[in-house]
């Protein structure tokens, strides 16, 4: 039988505070990628409130699906499969996407594909450049900090991961101590550009041979620094605190990524996750990879934070490999990547 030339996948992402639906052709061409963010709602609570997130996903999912189809100028009859984030994430939020995906797949008699959220973040890079294996991804999001080795599509080996806070989590907690709005990452990013990395915060390299990360010690050091100044009644230069904290994070992220890239002789380094939007991280990783002549791929800002195009992109690989899910697909809040 002749292979169909155009495979269109409808992707759904609802793992946290973004309701997103996308239509992607052949895993690499984005026809639409609608992201309805709840950030403004959660801001006043200083973080994502799970119950509020679930309810908002319920209210918006159908509208966002319709908008994604409309913008892509397709109908459900053109869709070949549904890809949905099955985990990790907030269980109540994930369930809304999974239930919607199952309903559509069942109603239209098309395959259902559950996708790991981090696989999605990694595949956001494939909209920029085709993968060359082996490749290494530095995953830095609100919930994850990982170095992931891939020798082929859809296969993930975790070389190292955080032992405590994720990079994005550390950004958000430090931002909170500096009384910046949620999510704090973009604010630290902006302030750091105006400051100097003059405060000697620690760098957690851990044991010489590990690719694991740890950010809780750094976070505590920053919080102590701020509290000490508060107690003494002296002011801190918030821009310098942001720049110094950020430099401690970036030194370790870039250092370990380059060491792993060299050890495993990778053909590409990819950057993935919400913190991949960070200006200084993008710049410094670009410089470090250029120095060692290692090709680096970084997604555009719009594809760094949570979106459904990346889920459809990763789902396309499963579709090609014949990895489909049954109607018993569930939401898995603590799902492992490898
Ligand atoms: O990947 P993501 O959208 O959600 C998760 O899957 O966790 O990542 C969100 C995280 C938040 O912690 C946010 O503060 C951080 O990414 N972030 C940034 C920047 N933009 C978003 N961190 C540093 N600099 C940024 N520009
Ligand atoms: Zn994410």
Coordinates of C-alpha atoms and ligand atoms in Angstrom, one line a residue:
X1 CA 0.0 0.0 0.0
X2 CA 1.2 3.5 -0.8
X3 CA 2.3 5.5 2.2
X4 CA 0.2 8.6 2.8
X5 CA 2.3 11.7 2.1
X6 CA 0.9 14.0 4.7
X7 CA 0.3 12.8 8.2
X8 CA -1.5 15.3 10.4
X9 CA -1.5 14.9 14.1
X10 CA -3.6 16.9 16.5
X11 CA -1.6 17.4 19.7
X12 CA -3.1 18.3 23.2
X13 CA -1.1 19.6 26.2
X14 CA -2.7 20.3 29.6
X15 CA -0.1 19.1 32.1
X16 CA 0.2 22.4 34.0
X17 CA -1.2 25.9 33.4
X18 CA -1.4 26.0 29.6
X19 CA -4.3 24.6 27.6
X20 CA -2.8 24.0 24.2
X21 CA -3.8 22.3 21.0
X22 CA -1.8 22.1 17.8
X23 CA -2.0 20.6 14.3
X24 CA 1.4 19.4 13.0
X25 CA 2.1 17.9 9.6
X26 CA 4.7 15.1 9.3
X27 CA 6.1 15.9 12.8
X28 CA 7.9 19.0 11.6
X29 CA 5.5 21.5 10.1
X30 CA 3.3 23.5 12.5
X31 CA -0.1 24.3 10.9
X32 CA -1.4 25.8 14.2
X33 CA -0.3 25.9 17.8
X34 CA -2.8 27.6 20.1
X35 CA -1.7 28.2 23.7
X36 CA -4.3 29.5 26.2
X37 CA -2.3 30.5 29.2
X38 CA -3.7 30.6 32.8
X39 CA -0.7 32.5 34.1
X40 CA -2.6 35.6 34.9
X41 CA -5.1 33.6 37.0
X42 CA -2.4 31.8 39.1
X43 CA -0.2 34.9 39.5
X44 CA -2.2 36.2 42.4
X45 CA -1.7 32.9 44.3
X46 CA 2.1 33.0 43.6
X47 CA 2.0 29.6 41.9
X48 CA -0.3 27.1 40.0
X49 CA -3.4 26.1 42.0
X50 CA -4.2 22.5 40.7
X51 CA -8.0 22.7 41.2
X52 CA -8.2 26.0 39.4
X53 CA -6.0 24.7 36.6
X54 CA -8.2 21.7 36.0
X55 CA -11.4 23.7 35.9
X56 CA -9.9 26.2 33.5
X57 CA -8.7 23.4 31.2
X58 CA -12.3 21.9 31.2
X59 CA -13.7 25.3 30.3
X60 CA -11.3 26.0 27.4
X61 CA -10.3 22.7 25.9
X62 CA -13.1 22.5 23.3
X63 CA -12.7 26.1 22.3
X64 CA -8.9 25.7 21.9
X65 CA -9.4 22.5 19.8
X66 CA -11.8 24.4 17.5
X67 CA -9.4 27.3 17.2
X68 CA -6.5 25.0 16.3
X69 CA -8.5 23.3 13.5
X70 CA -9.7 26.6 12.2
X71 CA -6.3 28.2 12.1
X72 CA -4.8 25.1 10.4
X73 CA -7.7 25.3 7.9
X74 CA -8.4 21.6 8.4
X75 CA -11.4 19.6 9.8
X76 CA -11.3 16.5 12.0
X77 CA -11.6 14.4 8.8
X78 CA -8.1 15.4 7.9
X79 CA -6.5 14.3 11.2
X80 CA -4.7 11.0 11.3
X81 CA -4.0 10.6 15.0
X82 CA -4.3 12.4 18.4
X83 CA -1.3 12.9 20.6
X84 CA -1.7 13.9 24.2
X85 CA 0.5 14.6 27.2
X86 CA 0.0 11.6 29.5
X87 CA 2.5 12.7 32.2
X88 CA 4.3 14.0 34.2
X89 CA 2.3 16.9 35.5
X90 CA -0.7 17.8 37.7
X91 CA -3.0 14.7 37.6
X92 CA -6.3 16.7 37.4
X93 CA -4.9 18.9 34.6
X94 CA -3.5 15.9 32.6
X95 CA -6.8 14.1 32.9
X96 CA -8.7 16.8 31.0
X97 CA -6.4 16.5 28.0
X98 CA -6.4 12.7 28.1
X99 CA -10.2 12.5 28.4
X100 CA -10.6 15.0 25.5
X101 CA -8.0 13.0 23.4
X102 CA -9.8 9.7 24.1
X103 CA -13.2 11.1 23.2
X104 CA -11.9 12.5 19.8
X105 CA -9.9 9.4 18.9
X106 CA -12.9 7.2 19.7
X107 CA -15.4 9.3 17.9
X108 CA -13.3 9.6 14.8
X109 CA -11.8 6.1 14.9
X110 CA -8.2 7.3 14.8
X111 CA -5.2 6.3 16.8
X112 CA -4.5 7.7 20.3
X113 CA -0.9 8.4 21.3
X114 CA 0.2 9.2 24.8
X115 CA 3.3 11.4 25.0
X116 CA 5.8 12.1 27.8
X117 CA 5.8 15.8 28.4
X118 CA 9.7 16.0 28.4
X119 CA 9.8 14.0 25.1
X120 CA 7.6 16.8 23.8
X121 CA 10.1 19.5 25.0
X122 CA 12.9 17.7 23.3
X123 CA 11.0 17.4 20.1
X124 CA 10.4 21.2 20.0
X125 CA 13.9 21.3 18.6
X126 CA 12.9 19.2 15.6
X127 CA 10.9 22.2 14.3
X128 CA 14.2 24.0 14.0
X129 CA 16.5 21.2 12.7
X130 CA 16.5 17.5 11.9
X131 CA 18.0 15.3 14.6
X132 CA 21.5 13.8 14.2
X133 CA 22.3 10.9 16.6
X134 CA 23.7 10.5 19.1
X135 CA 22.4 13.7 20.6
X136 CA 22.3 15.2 24.0
X137 CA 19.5 17.4 25.4
X138 CA 19.8 19.7 28.4
X139 CA 16.3 19.7 29.7
X140 CA 15.6 22.7 32.0
X141 CA 11.9 23.2 33.0
X142 CA 9.8 24.0 36.0
X143 CA 9.7 20.4 37.1
X144 CA 12.8 18.9 35.5
X145 CA 16.6 19.3 35.0
X146 CA 18.0 16.4 33.1
X147 CA 20.8 15.5 30.6
X148 CA 19.2 13.1 28.2
X149 CA 21.1 11.0 25.6
X150 CA 19.3 9.8 22.5
X151 CA 20.8 7.3 20.1
X152 CA 17.7 7.1 18.0
X153 CA 14.2 8.6 17.7
X154 CA 11.9 8.0 20.7
X155 CA 14.6 6.4 22.9
X156 CA 15.8 8.3 26.0
X157 CA 18.7 7.6 28.4
X158 CA 19.0 9.9 31.4
X159 CA 22.6 10.6 32.2
X160 CA 21.9 12.9 35.1
X161 CA 19.0 14.7 36.8
X162 CA 18.4 17.0 39.7
X163 CA 18.5 15.5 43.2
X164 CA 16.3 18.3 44.6
X165 CA 14.9 21.4 43.0
X166 CA 14.5 21.7 39.2
X167 CA 16.3 24.7 37.6
X168 CA 13.0 26.5 36.9
X169 CA 11.8 25.8 40.4
X170 CA 15.0 27.4 41.8
X171 CA 14.4 30.4 39.6
X172 CA 10.8 30.7 40.8
X173 CA 11.7 30.3 44.5
X174 CA 14.5 32.9 44.3
X175 CA 12.2 35.2 42.4
X176 CA 9.6 34.9 45.2
X177 CA 12.2 35.8 47.8
X178 CA 13.0 38.9 45.8
X179 CA 9.2 39.6 45.7
X180 CA 8.9 39.2 42.0
X181 CA 5.7 37.9 40.4
X182 CA 5.1 34.3 39.4
X183 CA 6.5 32.8 37.3
X184 CA 9.8 34.3 38.3
X185 CA 12.2 32.9 35.7
X186 CA 11.5 35.7 33.1
X187 CA 11.9 38.4 35.7
X188 CA 15.2 37.1 37.0
X189 CA 16.3 36.8 33.3
X190 CA 15.4 40.5 32.7
X191 CA 17.0 41.8 36.0
X192 CA 20.1 39.8 35.6
X193 CA 20.8 41.6 32.3
X194 CA 21.1 44.9 34.3
X195 CA 23.2 43.4 37.1
X196 CA 26.6 42.1 37.8
X197 CA 27.4 38.5 38.9
X198 CA 29.4 39.9 41.8
X199 CA 28.1 37.8 44.7
X200 CA 30.0 34.5 45.2
X201 CA 27.0 32.1 45.5
X202 CA 28.0 28.3 45.5
X203 CA 28.2 26.1 42.4
X204 CA 27.0 22.5 43.2
X205 CA 29.3 20.4 41.0
X206 CA 28.7 17.3 43.2
X207 CA 31.0 14.2 42.7
X208 CA 33.4 14.6 39.9
X209 CA 31.9 11.8 37.8
X210 CA 28.2 12.6 38.1
X211 CA 25.9 14.3 35.7
X212 CA 23.3 14.9 38.4
X213 CA 22.4 18.4 39.5
X214 CA 21.5 20.1 42.8
X215 CA 20.0 23.6 43.1
X216 CA 18.6 23.6 46.7
X217 CA 21.9 24.7 48.3
X218 CA 22.2 27.6 45.9
X219 CA 18.6 28.5 46.5
X220 CA 19.2 28.5 50.3
X221 CA 22.4 30.6 49.9
X222 CA 20.4 33.2 48.0
X223 CA 17.6 33.2 50.4
X224 CA 20.0 33.6 53.4
X225 CA 21.8 36.4 51.6
X226 CA 18.5 38.3 51.2
X227 CA 17.3 37.6 54.7
X228 CA 20.6 38.6 56.3
X229 CA 20.3 42.0 54.6
X230 CA 16.7 42.3 55.7
X231 CA 17.7 41.7 59.3
X232 CA 20.5 44.2 59.2
X233 CA 18.2 46.7 57.5
X234 CA 20.6 47.0 54.6
X235 CA 19.3 46.9 51.0
X236 CA 20.4 44.4 48.3
X237 CA 21.0 45.2 44.7
X238 CA 18.3 43.0 43.3
X239 CA 19.9 43.0 39.8
X240 CA 23.2 41.7 41.2
X241 CA 21.4 39.0 43.2
X242 CA 19.6 37.9 40.0
X243 CA 22.8 38.0 37.9
X244 CA 24.9 36.1 40.5
X245 CA 22.2 33.4 41.2
X246 CA 21.7 32.9 37.4
X247 CA 25.5 32.7 36.8
X248 CA 25.8 29.9 39.4
X249 CA 23.0 28.0 37.7
X250 CA 24.4 28.5 34.2
X251 CA 28.0 27.6 35.0
X252 CA 26.9 24.2 36.3
X253 CA 24.4 23.6 33.5
X254 CA 26.8 24.5 30.7
X255 CA 29.8 22.8 32.4
X256 CA 28.0 19.4 32.7
X257 CA 26.4 19.6 29.3
X258 CA 29.8 20.2 27.6
X259 CA 31.4 17.4 29.6
X260 CA 28.7 14.9 28.7
X261 CA 28.7 16.0 25.0
X262 CA 32.4 15.3 24.9
X263 CA 32.2 12.0 26.7
X264 CA 29.5 10.6 24.5
X265 CA 30.8 12.1 21.3
X266 CA 27.4 13.6 20.4
X267 CA 26.6 15.1 17.0
X268 CA 24.2 17.7 18.4
X269 CA 23.3 19.4 21.7
X270 CA 19.7 20.5 22.2
X271 CA 18.2 22.8 24.8
X272 CA 14.7 22.1 26.0
X273 CA 12.1 23.3 28.6
X274 CA 10.8 26.6 29.9
X275 CA 14.2 27.8 31.2
X276 CA 15.6 27.4 27.6
X277 CA 13.9 30.8 27.1
X278 CA 16.6 32.3 29.3
X279 CA 18.7 34.8 27.4
X280 CA 22.0 34.2 29.3
X281 CA 21.7 30.4 29.2
X282 CA 21.1 30.6 25.4
X283 CA 24.1 32.9 24.9
X284 CA 26.5 31.0 27.1
X285 CA 25.6 27.6 25.8
X286 CA 25.9 28.9 22.3
X287 CA 29.4 30.2 23.0
X288 CA 30.5 27.0 24.8
X289 CA 29.3 24.7 22.0
X290 CA 30.8 27.0 19.3
X291 CA 34.2 26.8 21.1
X292 CA 34.1 23.0 20.9
X293 CA 32.5 23.0 17.4
X294 CA 29.5 21.1 18.6
X295 CA 26.3 21.9 16.7
X296 CA 23.7 23.4 19.0
X297 CA 19.9 23.6 18.4
X298 CA 17.7 25.9 20.5
X299 CA 14.0 26.3 20.0
X300 CA 12.4 29.7 19.3
X301 CA 11.0 31.3 22.5
X302 CA 7.4 30.3 21.6
X303 CA 8.3 26.6 21.6
X304 CA 10.4 26.7 24.9
X305 CA 7.4 26.9 27.2
X306 CA 4.5 24.4 27.3
X307 CA 2.8 24.0 23.9
X308 CA 1.0 21.3 22.0
X309 CA 3.0 21.4 18.8
X310 CA 5.9 19.8 20.6
X311 CA 3.6 17.0 21.8
X312 CA 2.3 16.4 18.3
X313 CA 6.0 16.4 17.1
X314 CA 7.0 13.7 19.6
X315 CA 3.7 11.9 18.9
X316 CA 4.5 11.6 15.2
X317 CA 7.6 9.5 16.1
X318 CA 5.4 7.1 18.1
X319 CA 2.9 7.0 15.2
X320 CA 5.7 6.0 12.8
X321 CA 6.9 3.4 15.2
X322 CA 3.4 2.0 15.6
X323 CA 3.3 2.8 19.3
X324 CA -0.3 3.5 20.0
X325 CA -2.3 3.6 23.1
X326 CA -5.6 1.9 24.0
X327 CA -8.7 3.6 25.4
X328 CA -7.5 2.6 28.8
X329 CA -4.8 5.4 28.6
X330 CA -4.6 7.2 31.9
X331 CA -2.8 10.3 33.3
X332 CA 0.5 9.5 35.0
X333 CA 1.6 12.4 37.2
X334 CA 5.1 10.9 38.0
X335 CA 5.8 9.3 34.7
X336 CA 9.5 8.5 34.0
X337 CA 11.1 9.4 30.6
X338 CA 13.3 6.3 30.1
Ligands
LIG1 O1 8.6 23.9 30.6 P1 7.8 24.8 31.3 O2 7.0 25.8 30.6 O3 6.9 24.1 32.3 C1 7.2 22.9 32.9 O4 7.1 21.8 32.2 O5 7.7 22.9 34.0 O6 8.8 25.6 32.3 C2 8.4 26.6 33.2 C3 9.6 27.2 33.9 C4 9.2 28.1 35.1 O7 9.9 27.7 36.2 C5 9.7 29.5 34.6 O8 10.0 30.4 35.6 C6 10.8 29.1 33.7 O9 10.4 27.9 33.0 N1 11.2 30.1 32.7 C7 12.4 30.8 32.7 C8 12.3 31.7 31.7 N2 11.1 31.6 31.1 C9 10.4 30.6 31.7 N3 13.4 30.7 33.5 C10 14.5 31.5 33.3 N4 14.5 32.4 32.3 C11 13.4 32.6 31.5 N5 13.5 33.5 30.5
LIG2 ZN1 7.0 21.9 30.3

